[in-house]
Structure formats: structure tokens, C-alpha cells
Amino acid sequence: MKTARWCAIKGATFATLLFGLAACDDAGGFSASDDQADQVMAPGVDLVAAANKEGANAVEVGHRLIAAGEYELAIKSFNRAALDRGTLDAEILSGLGTANLQLGRLGQAEKLLKRAISLDDAQPVDFNNFGVLLMEQGRTSEAIQYFRRAFALSNGENIAVRDNLRAALAKSEISATQEPEKSSEYKLVRRGSSDFVIRPTP
């Protein structure tokens, strides 16, 4: 009896809520266009739900969240991937490092990216992103070495790596003769994608 009564109360409350929202919508109080509704929704949560619905694994979700600028959620997703895989491989470490770099946590990002590039399954993008980290720290000479390695491993086909290498070399040449101007941007590369995540360099 108590269960039935509770269900009836919940049903009545839900119906009242729906009626109230409908009334507000008719009056224009809470109505919103489709575009506005999309803006109100939390983008990170939507991306996670959509990715999971498509059957994507936690690593893929993490990459998508980085592309969307949802770095904290990306870290959670990569941590979940580590639990699923039972290991911290280069892809997960690189994802965690890249997300931390975007959040300005340079110390943590350096530890993670350095571990990523030390593993056998490290990819050209991992060396590139470590180079971006070094540029953030003003370590141009070191960054050039990693950009060169990334460029060689990608057979010179990665445009973002090429641009980073050129920018780093130019900055190095300028700094030898005068105070370098602040660079506008370097490019972080997403694993498994031709899309680039651009982050302005302070």
C-alpha cells in the first residue's frame, strides 16, 4: 500500500511539473530556441553520453573531450581507460599529459608526456606534444629536438609538426640576436586524427 501510494504521489508530482513547464513555455518564460537549448546543455556531459552511445571506448571519449575543450572530463575518461586496460600505455599517458598541458599544469604534464615518449608504443604526436610543453617552458632548444623526431617519425607528412618545428627554429634564430617576441601559437596534435588542437602560447 505504501509503495502504491508513493508511486501515485510521484506520478502526480511529475505531471504537475510537466504542466508547469508547459505553462511557462507558452508564456515565454522558459522557452528557448533549439540553438539556445544546445548552449544550455553541458557540452562535456553530452559528448560523453554520445560517445558511449556510439560504443566508443574511454580513450576515444577522452580524445573527443580534449577536442571539445573539456579537459577535466578528458582526464577522468583517460583514467577510466587506464582501469579498463589495466595499464598506462603511451596513448593514455599522452592523453592525460595533453589535457594537463591545456589546463596549464606544466609539471604534471611533463611527467606524463615524458613517460609516454619513453614507451615503445609512443607515436609522433606524443613527441610533438612534448615539444609543445617544452616551448611553454621556454626550453626552445630541447623542443626542437623533439619536433625533429616527431617530424622524422611522421615521414614529414604531419603539417602541425612541421609548422611547430619551423616556428621553434625561427624563435631560436631570433633569440640568438634579440629578444624574441611572444609566439602566437603552437599546435597540439590529437592521436588518431588529422584535427589539431590549437593552444595560444603565453
XYZ file of N, CA, C and O in Angstrom:
808
model
N 0.830 -1.204 0.000
C 0.000 0.000 0.000
C 0.875 1.270 0.000
O 0.646 2.210 -0.748
N 1.922 1.251 0.871
C 2.798 2.427 0.924
C 3.488 2.652 -0.402
O 3.624 3.780 -0.858
N 3.904 1.537 -1.038
C 4.596 1.653 -2.324
C 3.670 2.235 -3.380
O 4.034 3.113 -4.167
N 2.448 1.722 -3.422
C 1.475 2.209 -4.404
C 1.167 3.683 -4.175
O 1.069 4.474 -5.111
N 0.995 4.053 -2.898
C 0.701 5.452 -2.575
C 1.860 6.357 -2.981
O 1.670 7.433 -3.517
N 3.105 5.892 -2.695
C 4.298 6.689 -3.057
C 4.405 6.872 -4.563
O 4.724 7.944 -5.054
N 4.153 5.813 -5.329
C 4.192 5.901 -6.794
C 3.150 6.888 -7.301
O 3.381 7.643 -8.241
N 1.962 6.870 -6.647
C 0.901 7.779 -7.071
C 1.299 9.228 -6.816
O 1.075 10.113 -7.638
N 1.941 9.454 -5.649
C 2.388 10.812 -5.324
C 3.445 11.271 -6.303
O 3.435 12.392 -6.806
N 4.415 10.383 -6.613
C 5.467 10.744 -7.566
C 4.888 11.048 -8.935
O 5.297 11.982 -9.616
N 3.911 10.221 -9.350
C 3.295 10.446 -10.653
C 2.594 11.779 -10.718
O 2.688 12.520 -11.705
N 1.897 12.122 -9.649
C 1.178 13.396 -9.621
C 2.155 14.569 -9.626
O 1.945 15.576 -10.304
N 3.249 14.411 -8.871
C 4.250 15.482 -8.825
C 4.886 15.700 -10.185
O 5.091 16.824 -10.634
N 5.223 14.598 -10.861
C 5.840 14.684 -12.192
C 4.902 15.332 -13.191
O 5.299 16.162 -14.002
N 3.614 14.962 -13.118
C 2.622 15.537 -14.031
C 2.489 17.035 -13.783
O 2.376 17.827 -14.721
N 2.491 17.414 -12.498
C 2.397 18.837 -12.164
C 3.585 19.608 -12.695
O 3.466 20.713 -13.219
N 4.764 19.004 -12.555
C 5.980 19.651 -13.043
C 5.920 19.856 -14.546
O 6.245 20.916 -15.059
N 5.493 18.826 -15.268
C 5.378 18.937 -16.717
C 4.388 20.016 -17.112
O 4.609 20.795 -18.036
N 3.262 20.056 -16.404
C 2.243 21.057 -16.708
C 2.789 22.454 -16.468
O 2.569 23.379 -17.256
N 3.538 22.607 -15.340
C 4.097 23.919 -15.025
C 5.093 24.378 -16.070
O 5.102 25.533 -16.468
N 5.954 23.458 -16.530
C 6.927 23.814 -17.556
C 6.238 24.176 -18.860
O 6.639 25.101 -19.558
N 5.200 23.440 -19.194
C 4.457 23.727 -20.420
C 3.815 25.106 -20.336
O 3.801 25.873 -21.299
N 3.286 25.430 -19.157
C 2.655 26.732 -18.985
C 3.674 27.845 -19.135
O 3.424 28.868 -19.761
N 4.858 27.640 -18.531
C 5.904 28.661 -18.653
C 6.336 28.817 -20.093
O 6.618 29.906 -20.555
N 6.389 27.707 -20.816
C 6.815 27.757 -22.195
C 5.822 28.535 -23.041
O 6.189 29.319 -23.900
N 4.534 28.311 -22.780
C 3.503 29.024 -23.541
C 3.585 30.520 -23.263
O 3.302 31.346 -24.129
N 3.961 30.855 -22.028
C 4.020 32.269 -21.662
C 5.324 32.918 -22.085
O 5.489 34.113 -21.969
N 6.257 32.098 -22.521
C 7.526 32.642 -22.978
C 8.559 32.755 -21.872
O 9.649 33.235 -22.099
N 8.201 32.314 -20.631
C 9.115 32.469 -19.512
C 10.359 31.618 -19.619
O 11.454 32.073 -19.361
N 10.224 30.322 -20.001
C 11.354 29.428 -20.054
C 11.573 28.857 -21.436
O 12.344 27.930 -21.622
N 10.895 29.367 -22.413
C 11.045 28.829 -23.760
C 12.397 29.211 -24.314
O 12.975 30.224 -23.957
N 12.934 28.357 -25.217
C 14.230 28.631 -25.846
C 14.245 28.008 -27.212
O 13.591 27.009 -27.470
N 14.991 28.641 -28.107
C 15.142 28.076 -29.441
C 16.022 26.851 -29.365
O 16.662 26.581 -28.356
N 16.076 26.081 -30.444
C 16.919 24.894 -30.473
C 18.372 25.256 -30.238
O 19.102 24.571 -29.532
N 18.819 26.376 -30.822
C 20.204 26.801 -30.652
C 20.489 27.152 -29.205
O 21.526 26.805 -28.652
N 19.542 27.864 -28.580
C 19.727 28.251 -27.188
C 19.732 27.034 -26.284
O 20.495 26.951 -25.334
N 18.888 26.069 -26.600
C 18.833 24.857 -25.792
C 20.152 24.119 -25.863
O 20.632 23.577 -24.872
N 20.748 24.084 -27.036
C 22.039 23.424 -27.193
C 23.097 24.105 -26.345
O 23.987 23.467 -25.793
N 23.020 25.434 -26.234
C 24.006 26.175 -25.468
C 23.847 25.923 -23.982
O 24.819 25.940 -23.237
N 22.601 25.693 -23.539
C 22.352 25.481 -22.122
C 22.868 24.122 -21.674
O 23.351 23.959 -20.571
N 22.787 23.118 -22.546
C 23.228 21.780 -22.196
C 24.718 21.765 -21.910
O 25.487 22.459 -22.555
N 25.142 20.973 -20.936
C 26.567 20.862 -20.618
C 27.261 20.086 -21.719
O 26.959 18.920 -21.936
N 28.183 20.713 -22.454
C 28.793 20.062 -23.614
C 29.576 18.815 -23.259
O 29.539 17.833 -23.971
N 30.305 18.833 -22.124
C 31.096 17.668 -21.762
C 30.241 16.451 -21.518
O 30.524 15.356 -22.001
N 29.168 16.615 -20.765
C 28.287 15.504 -20.450
C 27.648 14.959 -21.718
O 27.537 13.758 -21.928
N 27.221 15.859 -22.595
C 26.609 15.430 -23.845
C 27.590 14.618 -24.675
O 27.222 13.614 -25.279
N 28.837 15.057 -24.746
C 29.836 14.353 -25.537
C 30.088 12.965 -24.986
O 30.216 11.998 -25.724
N 30.175 12.839 -23.677
C 30.397 11.533 -23.071
C 29.244 10.599 -23.397
O 29.437 9.447 -23.791
N 28.024 11.100 -23.234
C 26.856 10.276 -23.493
C 26.797 9.856 -24.953
O 26.522 8.700 -25.273
N 27.055 10.804 -25.854
C 27.005 10.496 -27.282
C 28.078 9.492 -27.667
O 27.829 8.550 -28.419
N 29.274 9.675 -27.133
C 30.372 8.768 -27.470
C 30.094 7.369 -26.954
O 30.313 6.373 -27.654
N 29.593 7.286 -25.725
C 29.279 5.979 -25.166
C 28.149 5.307 -25.925
O 28.136 4.092 -26.106
N 27.202 6.113 -26.375
C 26.078 5.573 -27.128
C 26.555 4.958 -28.431
O 26.007 3.987 -28.927
N 27.610 5.546 -29.013
C 28.153 5.039 -30.256
C 29.076 3.844 -30.030
O 29.621 3.280 -30.969
N 29.257 3.458 -28.776
C 30.101 2.322 -28.486
C 31.574 2.651 -28.434
O 32.423 1.768 -28.483
N 31.905 3.935 -28.316
C 33.305 4.337 -28.261
C 33.885 3.951 -26.905
O 33.191 3.943 -25.893
N 35.171 3.618 -26.887
C 35.797 3.300 -25.613
C 36.218 4.577 -24.905
O 36.121 5.677 -25.451
N 36.708 4.418 -23.680
C 37.022 5.583 -22.852
C 38.143 6.428 -23.451
O 38.159 7.645 -23.278
N 39.083 5.801 -24.156
C 40.165 6.558 -24.786
C 39.616 7.458 -25.891
O 39.968 8.630 -25.996
N 38.736 6.915 -26.729
C 38.135 7.708 -27.796
C 37.341 8.865 -27.219
O 37.371 9.984 -27.744
N 36.620 8.589 -26.140
C 35.859 9.652 -25.474
C 36.807 10.737 -24.977
O 36.551 11.934 -25.124
N 37.927 10.322 -24.395
C 38.913 11.286 -23.910
C 39.435 12.187 -25.010
O 39.552 13.405 -24.830
N 39.738 11.607 -26.180
C 40.223 12.405 -27.308
C 39.166 13.413 -27.753
O 39.484 14.566 -28.075
N 37.915 12.980 -27.795
C 36.840 13.875 -28.220
C 36.649 15.015 -27.225
O 36.369 16.158 -27.607
N 36.794 14.702 -25.939
C 36.643 15.732 -24.920
C 37.770 16.750 -24.999
O 37.554 17.949 -24.798
N 38.982 16.304 -25.302
C 40.091 17.244 -25.491
C 39.784 18.165 -26.664
O 39.987 19.377 -26.594
N 39.291 17.591 -27.758
C 38.958 18.394 -28.940
C 37.883 19.425 -28.625
O 37.858 20.512 -29.204
N 36.999 19.085 -27.677
C 35.910 19.992 -27.306
C 36.305 20.971 -26.205
O 35.509 21.811 -25.804
N 37.543 20.860 -25.714
C 37.976 21.764 -24.663
C 37.535 21.362 -23.274
O 37.647 22.135 -22.323
N 37.051 20.125 -23.120
C 36.597 19.626 -21.818
C 37.723 18.811 -21.181
O 37.675 17.584 -21.099
N 38.739 19.513 -20.699
C 39.970 18.847 -20.283
C 39.827 18.068 -18.980
O 40.409 16.981 -18.845
N 39.095 18.584 -18.023
C 38.899 17.854 -16.767
C 38.142 16.548 -17.017
O 38.479 15.499 -16.465
N 37.107 16.624 -17.846
C 36.352 15.415 -18.178
C 37.216 14.442 -18.968
O 37.089 13.228 -18.828
N 38.100 14.975 -19.802
C 39.006 14.116 -20.570
C 39.918 13.339 -19.635
O 40.161 12.138 -19.840
N 40.431 14.001 -18.606
C 41.297 13.330 -17.643
C 40.553 12.179 -16.972
O 41.091 11.077 -16.810
N 39.316 12.418 -16.585
C 38.519 11.358 -15.968
C 38.324 10.190 -16.928
O 38.373 9.021 -16.539
N 38.109 10.504 -18.187
C 37.893 9.461 -19.177
C 39.157 8.637 -19.405
O 39.111 7.409 -19.506
N 40.313 9.302 -19.477
C 41.571 8.574 -19.653
C 41.903 7.737 -18.417
O 42.455 6.637 -18.543
N 41.582 8.245 -17.239
C 41.791 7.449 -16.027
C 40.912 6.203 -16.039
O 41.333 5.121 -15.625
N 39.689 6.361 -16.525
C 38.794 5.213 -16.644
C 39.340 4.209 -17.660
O 39.257 2.995 -17.471
N 39.938 4.735 -18.728
C 40.536 3.864 -19.743
C 41.692 3.061 -19.162
O 41.888 1.892 -19.502
N 42.470 3.698 -18.282
C 43.585 3.001 -17.642
C 43.081 1.842 -16.795
O 43.678 0.757 -16.774
N 41.964 2.055 -16.113
C 41.374 0.981 -15.319
C 40.860 -0.132 -16.222
O 41.020 -1.321 -15.923
N 40.241 0.252 -17.329
C 39.709 -0.742 -18.267
C 40.824 -1.582 -18.877
O 40.697 -2.804 -19.025
N 41.920 -0.924 -19.248
C 43.038 -1.624 -19.890
C 43.973 -2.287 -18.883
O 44.752 -3.165 -19.236
N 43.919 -1.818 -17.660
C 44.797 -2.358 -16.640
C 46.233 -1.890 -16.771
O 47.143 -2.488 -16.193
N 46.446 -0.825 -17.512
C 47.795 -0.305 -17.700
C 47.742 1.140 -18.172
O 46.716 1.596 -18.688
N 48.855 1.825 -17.983
C 49.003 3.181 -18.506
C 49.923 3.096 -19.719
O 51.140 3.174 -19.604
N 49.336 2.934 -20.896
C 50.141 2.863 -22.106
C 50.422 4.273 -22.625
O 49.982 5.274 -22.055
N 51.175 4.350 -23.718
C 51.589 5.657 -24.238
C 50.396 6.511 -24.645
O 50.415 7.736 -24.454
N 49.360 5.896 -25.197
C 48.207 6.676 -25.646
C 47.493 7.325 -24.472
O 47.122 8.500 -24.522
N 47.295 6.571 -23.403
C 46.619 7.120 -22.232
C 47.477 8.182 -21.552
O 46.997 9.256 -21.184
N 48.771 7.895 -21.403
C 49.672 8.863 -20.791
C 49.728 10.153 -21.607
O 49.732 11.258 -21.051
N 49.764 10.006 -22.927
C 49.797 11.179 -23.796
C 48.513 11.990 -23.666
O 48.539 13.219 -23.620
N 47.381 11.301 -23.605
C 46.108 11.990 -23.444
C 46.036 12.742 -22.124
O 45.608 13.901 -22.073
N 46.471 12.086 -21.051
C 46.485 12.735 -19.741
C 47.432 13.928 -19.735
O 47.116 14.996 -19.200
N 48.602 13.743 -20.353
C 49.577 14.829 -20.398
C 49.075 16.013 -21.199
O 49.249 17.170 -20.791
N 48.450 15.732 -22.333
C 47.937 16.801 -23.187
C 46.828 17.580 -22.488
O 46.785 18.815 -22.545
N 45.934 16.873 -21.809
C 44.851 17.539 -21.087
C 45.409 18.417 -19.971
O 44.957 19.551 -19.766
N 46.390 17.912 -19.242
C 47.003 18.708 -18.165
C 47.746 19.909 -18.728
O 47.751 20.981 -18.122
N 48.377 19.742 -19.879
C 49.053 20.867 -20.524
C 48.060 21.957 -20.882
O 48.313 23.149 -20.672
N 46.912 21.566 -21.408
C 45.885 22.549 -21.761
C 45.369 23.279 -20.536
O 44.936 24.430 -20.622
N 45.424 22.618 -19.392
C 44.969 23.250 -18.148
C 46.074 24.066 -17.474
O 45.857 24.641 -16.410
N 47.260 24.093 -18.095
C 48.351 24.876 -17.550
C 49.126 24.184 -16.449
O 49.953 24.811 -15.775
N 48.902 22.902 -16.258
C 49.614 22.136 -15.223
C 50.884 21.551 -15.843
O 50.970 20.368 -16.163
N 51.872 22.405 -16.024
C 53.044 22.029 -16.800
C 53.876 20.942 -16.137
O 54.405 20.060 -16.809
N 54.012 20.990 -14.823
C 54.786 19.972 -14.130
C 54.190 18.588 -14.284
O 54.892 17.617 -14.601
N 52.891 18.492 -14.057
C 52.206 17.206 -14.196
C 52.232 16.745 -15.643
O 52.444 15.563 -15.936
N 52.020 17.677 -16.564
C 52.026 17.329 -17.989
C 53.387 16.795 -18.416
O 53.482 15.839 -19.188
N 54.453 17.406 -17.914
C 55.798 16.960 -18.292
C 56.053 15.523 -17.840
O 56.597 14.707 -18.596
N 55.667 15.203 -16.609
C 55.864 13.841 -16.104
C 55.130 12.818 -16.975
O 55.669 11.771 -17.329
N 53.896 13.135 -17.324
C 53.066 12.204 -18.088
C 53.560 12.044 -19.520
O 53.673 10.928 -20.046
N 53.868 13.162 -20.173
C 54.326 13.103 -21.561
C 55.712 12.474 -21.671
O 56.012 11.763 -22.634
N 56.554 12.715 -20.675
C 57.892 12.111 -20.692
C 57.773 10.591 -20.572
O 58.513 9.839 -21.226
N 56.842 10.142 -19.746
C 56.606 8.689 -19.641
C 56.063 8.128 -20.947
O 56.428 7.032 -21.367
N 55.192 8.896 -21.584
C 54.581 8.430 -22.838
C 55.631 8.211 -23.916
O 55.641 7.182 -24.600
N 56.548 9.176 -24.081
C 57.525 9.061 -25.164
C 58.631 8.054 -24.846
O 59.415 7.695 -25.727
N 58.680 7.580 -23.604
C 59.682 6.576 -23.246
C 59.225 5.158 -23.577
O 60.032 4.226 -23.547
N 57.956 5.008 -23.921
C 57.398 3.676 -24.186
C 57.519 3.302 -25.660
O 57.607 4.161 -26.537
N 57.493 1.997 -25.914
C 57.671 1.501 -27.282
C 56.521 1.886 -28.198
O 56.702 1.988 -29.420
N 55.321 2.075 -27.637
C 54.167 2.383 -28.477
C 53.952 3.893 -28.645
O 52.888 4.329 -29.082
N 54.956 4.687 -28.305
C 54.851 6.142 -28.500
C 54.731 6.469 -29.979
O 55.326 5.812 -30.828
N 53.949 7.500 -30.279
C 53.678 7.919 -31.649
C 54.284 9.306 -31.911
O 54.623 10.031 -30.963
N 54.409 9.689 -33.178
C 54.952 11.017 -33.495
C 54.243 12.150 -32.766
O 54.884 13.113 -32.326
N 52.918 12.036 -32.629
C 52.165 13.110 -31.967
C 52.584 13.275 -30.515
O 52.522 14.380 -29.959
N 53.020 12.188 -29.874
C 53.440 12.267 -28.477
C 54.721 13.091 -28.353
O 54.859 13.903 -27.429
N 55.641 12.889 -29.283
C 56.876 13.678 -29.287
C 56.571 15.138 -29.604
O 57.182 16.057 -29.042
N 55.624 15.352 -30.511
C 55.219 16.726 -30.846
C 54.658 17.438 -29.627
O 55.033 18.571 -29.321
N 53.746 16.776 -28.929
C 53.098 17.411 -27.787
C 54.084 17.676 -26.648
O 53.958 18.661 -25.924
N 55.078 16.783 -26.516
C 56.117 17.037 -25.526
C 56.937 18.263 -25.938
O 57.341 19.063 -25.101
N 57.149 18.414 -27.237
C 57.838 19.600 -27.733
C 57.071 20.867 -27.440
O 57.655 21.900 -27.068
N 55.745 20.813 -27.575
C 54.912 21.978 -27.255
C 55.054 22.330 -25.776
O 55.159 23.504 -25.407
N 55.064 21.309 -24.933
C 55.251 21.534 -23.499
C 56.571 22.257 -23.233
O 56.632 23.221 -22.457
N 57.630 21.794 -23.891
C 58.936 22.423 -23.700
C 58.925 23.882 -24.170
O 59.552 24.743 -23.552
N 58.217 24.159 -25.248
C 58.092 25.539 -25.718
C 57.364 26.384 -24.680
O 57.707 27.553 -24.461
N 56.355 25.805 -24.047
C 55.630 26.516 -22.997
C 56.559 26.894 -21.853
O 56.363 27.903 -21.176
N 57.570 26.071 -21.638
C 58.505 26.305 -20.543
C 59.708 27.139 -20.986
O 60.619 27.380 -20.201
N 59.728 27.548 -22.253
C 60.831 28.353 -22.753
C 62.074 27.549 -23.084
O 63.156 28.117 -23.261
N 61.948 26.239 -23.198
C 63.089 25.360 -23.471
C 63.132 25.060 -24.976
O 62.925 23.946 -25.434
N 63.419 26.081 -25.743
C 63.318 26.001 -27.204
C 64.257 24.968 -27.818
O 63.859 24.197 -28.692
N 65.502 24.952 -27.380
C 66.484 24.031 -27.964
C 66.058 22.574 -27.783
O 66.166 21.764 -28.710
N 65.562 22.251 -26.591
C 65.088 20.886 -26.339
C 63.855 20.587 -27.187
O 63.717 19.487 -27.739
N 62.973 21.563 -27.280
C 61.741 21.368 -28.047
C 62.056 21.047 -29.502
O 61.410 20.184 -30.112
N 63.030 21.728 -30.072
C 63.411 21.497 -31.471
C 63.788 20.038 -31.690
O 63.421 19.431 -32.703
N 64.518 19.453 -30.744
C 64.926 18.064 -30.876
C 63.711 17.132 -30.963
O 63.684 16.204 -31.781
N 62.708 17.382 -30.142
C 61.520 16.525 -30.139
C 60.633 16.793 -31.353
O 60.009 15.872 -31.883
N 60.560 18.033 -31.790
C 59.824 18.324 -33.015
C 60.481 17.630 -34.207
O 59.789 17.090 -35.082
N 61.809 17.637 -34.234
C 62.520 16.966 -35.322
C 62.255 15.467 -35.313
O 62.063 14.852 -36.364
N 62.243 14.891 -34.127
C 61.972 13.458 -34.036
C 60.547 13.146 -34.476
O 60.312 12.180 -35.201
N 59.602 13.966 -34.039
C 58.214 13.771 -34.445
C 58.069 13.915 -35.958
O 57.345 13.152 -36.608
N 58.778 14.895 -36.516
C 58.727 15.135 -37.960
C 59.285 13.950 -38.725
O 58.706 13.502 -39.729
N 60.394 13.391 -38.236
C 61.004 12.233 -38.897
C 60.116 10.998 -38.789
O 59.926 10.262 -39.767
N 59.553 10.758 -37.612
C 58.716 9.577 -37.407
C 57.426 9.639 -38.226
O 56.854 8.604 -38.570
N 56.973 10.848 -38.520
C 55.758 11.001 -39.333
C 56.076 11.124 -40.814
O 55.199 11.424 -41.627
N 57.358 10.878 -41.158
C 57.813 10.969 -42.555
C 57.574 12.348 -43.164
O 57.369 12.480 -44.376
N 57.579 13.353 -42.325
C 57.408 14.717 -42.802
C 56.016 15.032 -43.310
O 55.811 16.051 -43.977
N 55.038 14.177 -42.987
C 53.689 14.353 -43.535
C 52.744 15.099 -42.598
O 51.643 15.459 -42.998
N 53.144 15.282 -41.348
C 52.270 15.942 -40.391
C 52.490 17.450 -40.461
O 53.554 17.960 -40.097
N 51.472 18.154 -40.922
C 51.582 19.600 -41.127
C 51.782 20.336 -39.811
O 52.576 21.286 -39.734
N 51.095 19.910 -38.772
C 51.214 20.589 -37.485
C 52.622 20.466 -36.934
O 53.192 21.440 -36.432
N 53.202 19.272 -37.028
C 54.566 19.063 -36.542
C 55.547 19.919 -37.340
O 56.453 20.548 -36.783
N 55.348 19.966 -38.647
C 56.211 20.776 -39.500
C 56.149 22.244 -39.115
O 57.174 22.926 -38.998
N 54.939 22.737 -38.884
C 54.767 24.139 -38.506
C 55.408 24.434 -37.150
O 56.007 25.491 -36.949
N 55.251 23.494 -36.211
C 55.867 23.682 -34.902
C 57.385 23.732 -35.003
O 58.037 24.554 -34.354
N 57.945 22.837 -35.817
C 59.394 22.804 -35.986
C 59.893 24.108 -36.596
O 60.885 24.692 -36.135
N 59.207 24.590 -37.602
C 59.592 25.844 -38.237
C 59.525 27.005 -37.252
O 60.427 27.845 -37.199
N 58.446 27.057 -36.480
C 58.275 28.144 -35.513
C 59.351 28.100 -34.436
O 59.888 29.136 -34.033
N 59.679 26.890 -33.977
C 60.695 26.747 -32.942
C 62.074 27.146 -33.471
O 62.853 27.810 -32.779
N 62.376 26.732 -34.697
C 63.661 27.095 -35.304
C 63.761 28.609 -35.485
O 64.810 29.210 -35.222
N 62.669 29.222 -35.942
C 62.658 30.670 -36.132
C 62.846 31.393 -34.809
O 63.594 32.371 -34.714
N 62.184 30.903 -33.775
C 62.318 31.529 -32.454
C 63.742 31.386 -31.949
O 64.292 32.310 -31.330
N 64.354 30.225 -32.213
C 65.721 30.000 -31.777
C 66.692 30.952 -32.465
O 67.607 31.508 -31.840
N 66.485 31.183 -33.753
C 67.354 32.092 -34.511
C 67.199 33.526 -34.049
O 68.173 34.272 -33.931
N 65.961 33.919 -33.771
C 65.711 35.290 -33.317
C 66.325 35.520 -31.946
O 66.935 36.551 -31.685
N 66.169 34.526 -31.061
C 66.653 34.692 -29.689
C 68.164 34.810 -29.625
O 68.723 35.304 -28.636
N 68.850 34.360 -30.679
C 70.307 34.446 -30.694
C 70.782 35.874 -30.943
O 71.923 36.217 -30.623
N 69.915 36.705 -31.483
C 70.315 38.075 -31.829
C 69.536 39.143 -31.084
O 70.016 40.255 -30.911
N 68.289 38.807 -30.668
C 67.470 39.818 -29.996
C 66.431 39.144 -29.130
O 66.264 37.922 -29.160
N 65.737 39.933 -28.365
C 64.685 39.420 -27.505
C 63.523 38.937 -28.363
O 62.950 39.709 -29.139
N 63.149 37.654 -28.283
C 62.086 37.135 -29.141
C 60.708 37.655 -28.736
O 60.446 37.905 -27.562
N 59.887 37.849 -29.735
C 58.503 38.218 -29.465
C 57.748 36.978 -29.026
O 58.112 35.857 -29.343
N 56.670 37.208 -28.314
C 55.854 36.087 -27.883
C 55.212 35.416 -29.097
O 54.597 36.073 -29.921
N 55.336 34.099 -29.153
C 54.762 33.364 -30.275
C 53.252 33.283 -30.115
O 52.736 33.245 -28.998
N 52.560 33.275 -31.219
C 51.098 33.285 -31.169
C 50.513 31.934 -30.797
O 49.567 31.843 -30.042
N 51.096 30.864 -31.311
C 50.507 29.558 -31.037
C 51.432 28.430 -31.472
O 52.263 28.579 -32.352
N 51.266 27.303 -30.805
C 51.871 26.044 -31.232
C 50.745 25.042 -31.291
O 49.664 25.258 -30.752
N 50.992 23.934 -31.943
C 49.899 23.010 -32.230
C 50.066 21.687 -31.500
O 51.078 21.012 -31.634
N 49.041 21.352 -30.721
C 48.958 20.042 -30.102
C 48.190 19.131 -31.044
O 47.154 19.515 -31.584
N 48.692 17.921 -31.235
C 48.077 17.014 -32.197
C 47.315 15.918 -31.470
O 47.825 15.319 -30.518
N 46.108 15.659 -31.913
C 45.323 14.565 -31.360
C 45.761 13.244 -31.973
O 46.011 13.148 -33.158
N 45.825 12.231 -31.151
C 46.146 10.902 -31.652
C 45.012 10.385 -32.534
O 43.849 10.570 -32.228
N 45.372 9.718 -33.614
C 44.382 9.075 -34.461
C 43.470 10.026 -35.183
O 42.367 9.684 -35.570
N 43.893 11.260 -35.356
C 43.037 12.228 -36.025
C 43.890 13.236 -36.754
O 45.010 13.534 -36.365
N 43.339 13.783 -37.824
C 44.046 14.831 -38.576
C 43.685 16.206 -38.042
O 44.161 17.218 -38.524
N 42.802 16.252 -37.030
C 42.410 17.516 -36.454
C 43.448 17.974 -35.441
O 44.072 17.151 -34.764
N 43.612 19.264 -35.304
C 44.596 19.804 -34.387
C 43.915 20.610 -33.300
O 42.916 21.273 -33.544
N 44.480 20.551 -32.107
C 44.007 21.378 -31.015
C 44.998 22.526 -30.883
O 46.170 22.301 -30.604
N 44.542 23.740 -31.100
C 45.426 24.904 -31.081
C 45.375 25.548 -29.707
O 44.301 25.833 -29.189
N 46.532 25.794 -29.133
C 46.587 26.453 -27.829
C 47.526 27.635 -27.901
O 48.691 27.458 -28.236
N 47.041 28.849 -27.664
C 47.923 30.019 -27.695
C 49.035 29.874 -26.664
O 48.821 29.381 -25.571
N 50.218 30.305 -27.033
C 51.348 30.272 -26.126
C 51.450 31.614 -25.420
O 51.453 32.647 -26.067
N 51.497 31.607 -24.078
C 51.542 32.894 -23.361
C 52.828 33.648 -23.646
O 53.819 33.077 -24.041
